[in-house]
């Protein structure tokens, strides 16, 4: 799937369109929650590290 430099046309009425199935939607939602959870975990680890560094240094 290459879009760089390609012309992408919108489907017209009557064209054969691929419908989204429930499996693709659930995989997208799962990936969204995994990304949000890992971001929160990273922020927690960085916050703990900043707290520990400032409490021992100062």
mmCIF file of C-alpha atoms in Angstrom:
data_model
loop_
_atom_site.group_PDB
_atom_site.id
_atom_site.type_symbol
_atom_site.label_atom_id
_atom_site.label_comp_id
_atom_site.label_asym_id
_atom_site.label_seq_id
_atom_site.Cartn_x
_atom_site.Cartn_y
_atom_site.Cartn_z
ATOM 1 C CA UNK A 1 0.000 0.000 0.000
ATOM 2 C CA UNK A 2 1.796 3.081 -1.248
ATOM 3 C CA UNK A 3 0.230 6.538 -1.240
ATOM 4 C CA UNK A 4 3.239 8.793 -1.717
ATOM 5 C CA UNK A 5 2.823 10.325 -5.137
ATOM 6 C CA UNK A 6 -0.220 8.187 -5.955
ATOM 7 C CA UNK A 7 -3.638 9.618 -6.656
ATOM 8 C CA UNK A 8 -6.169 8.283 -4.182
ATOM 9 C CA UNK A 9 -9.739 8.412 -5.449
ATOM 10 C CA UNK A 10 -12.825 8.373 -3.276
ATOM 11 C CA UNK A 11 -15.279 5.578 -3.986
ATOM 12 C CA UNK A 12 -18.320 6.518 -6.038
ATOM 13 C CA UNK A 13 -21.856 5.269 -5.593
ATOM 14 C CA UNK A 14 -22.075 1.654 -6.694
ATOM 15 C CA UNK A 15 -18.353 0.892 -6.245
ATOM 16 C CA UNK A 16 -17.351 -2.219 -4.342
ATOM 17 C CA UNK A 17 -16.296 -0.957 -0.893
ATOM 18 C CA UNK A 18 -14.587 -2.980 1.822
ATOM 19 C CA UNK A 19 -16.703 -2.793 4.955
ATOM 20 C CA UNK A 20 -15.099 -2.767 8.389
ATOM 21 C CA UNK A 21 -15.655 -5.972 10.280
ATOM 22 C CA UNK A 22 -15.932 -6.333 14.053
ATOM 23 C CA UNK A 23 -12.500 -8.021 14.274
ATOM 24 C CA UNK A 24 -10.695 -5.013 12.767
ATOM 25 C CA UNK A 25 -12.582 -2.609 15.025
ATOM 26 C CA UNK A 26 -11.808 -4.618 18.175
ATOM 27 C CA UNK A 27 -8.116 -4.873 17.235
ATOM 28 C CA UNK A 28 -7.970 -1.099 16.779
ATOM 29 C CA UNK A 29 -9.590 -0.495 20.156
ATOM 30 C CA UNK A 30 -7.204 -2.971 21.820
ATOM 31 C CA UNK A 31 -4.194 -1.218 20.303
ATOM 32 C CA UNK A 32 -5.568 2.134 21.458
ATOM 33 C CA UNK A 33 -5.862 0.930 25.065
ATOM 34 C CA UNK A 34 -2.392 -0.674 24.983
ATOM 35 C CA UNK A 35 -0.859 2.593 23.741
ATOM 36 C CA UNK A 36 -2.668 4.643 26.398
ATOM 37 C CA UNK A 37 -1.680 2.212 29.156
ATOM 38 C CA UNK A 38 1.966 2.152 28.162
ATOM 39 C CA UNK A 39 2.002 5.954 28.038
ATOM 40 C CA UNK A 40 0.568 6.164 31.557
ATOM 41 C CA UNK A 41 3.078 3.582 32.781
ATOM 42 C CA UNK A 42 5.963 5.531 31.260
ATOM 43 C CA UNK A 43 4.728 8.774 32.828
ATOM 44 C CA UNK A 44 4.476 7.030 36.203
ATOM 45 C CA UNK A 45 8.004 5.666 35.977
ATOM 46 C CA UNK A 46 9.384 9.056 34.931
ATOM 47 C CA UNK A 47 7.479 10.776 37.750
ATOM 48 C CA UNK A 48 8.822 8.290 40.297
ATOM 49 C CA UNK A 49 12.335 8.737 38.950
ATOM 50 C CA UNK A 50 12.036 12.529 39.151
ATOM 51 C CA UNK A 51 10.695 12.277 42.711
ATOM 52 C CA UNK A 52 13.506 9.994 43.800
ATOM 53 C CA UNK A 53 16.178 12.128 42.177
ATOM 54 C CA UNK A 54 14.899 15.369 43.722
ATOM 55 C CA UNK A 55 14.368 13.878 47.177
ATOM 56 C CA UNK A 56 17.886 12.427 47.419
ATOM 57 C CA UNK A 57 19.795 15.255 45.739
ATOM 58 C CA UNK A 58 18.216 18.172 47.576
#
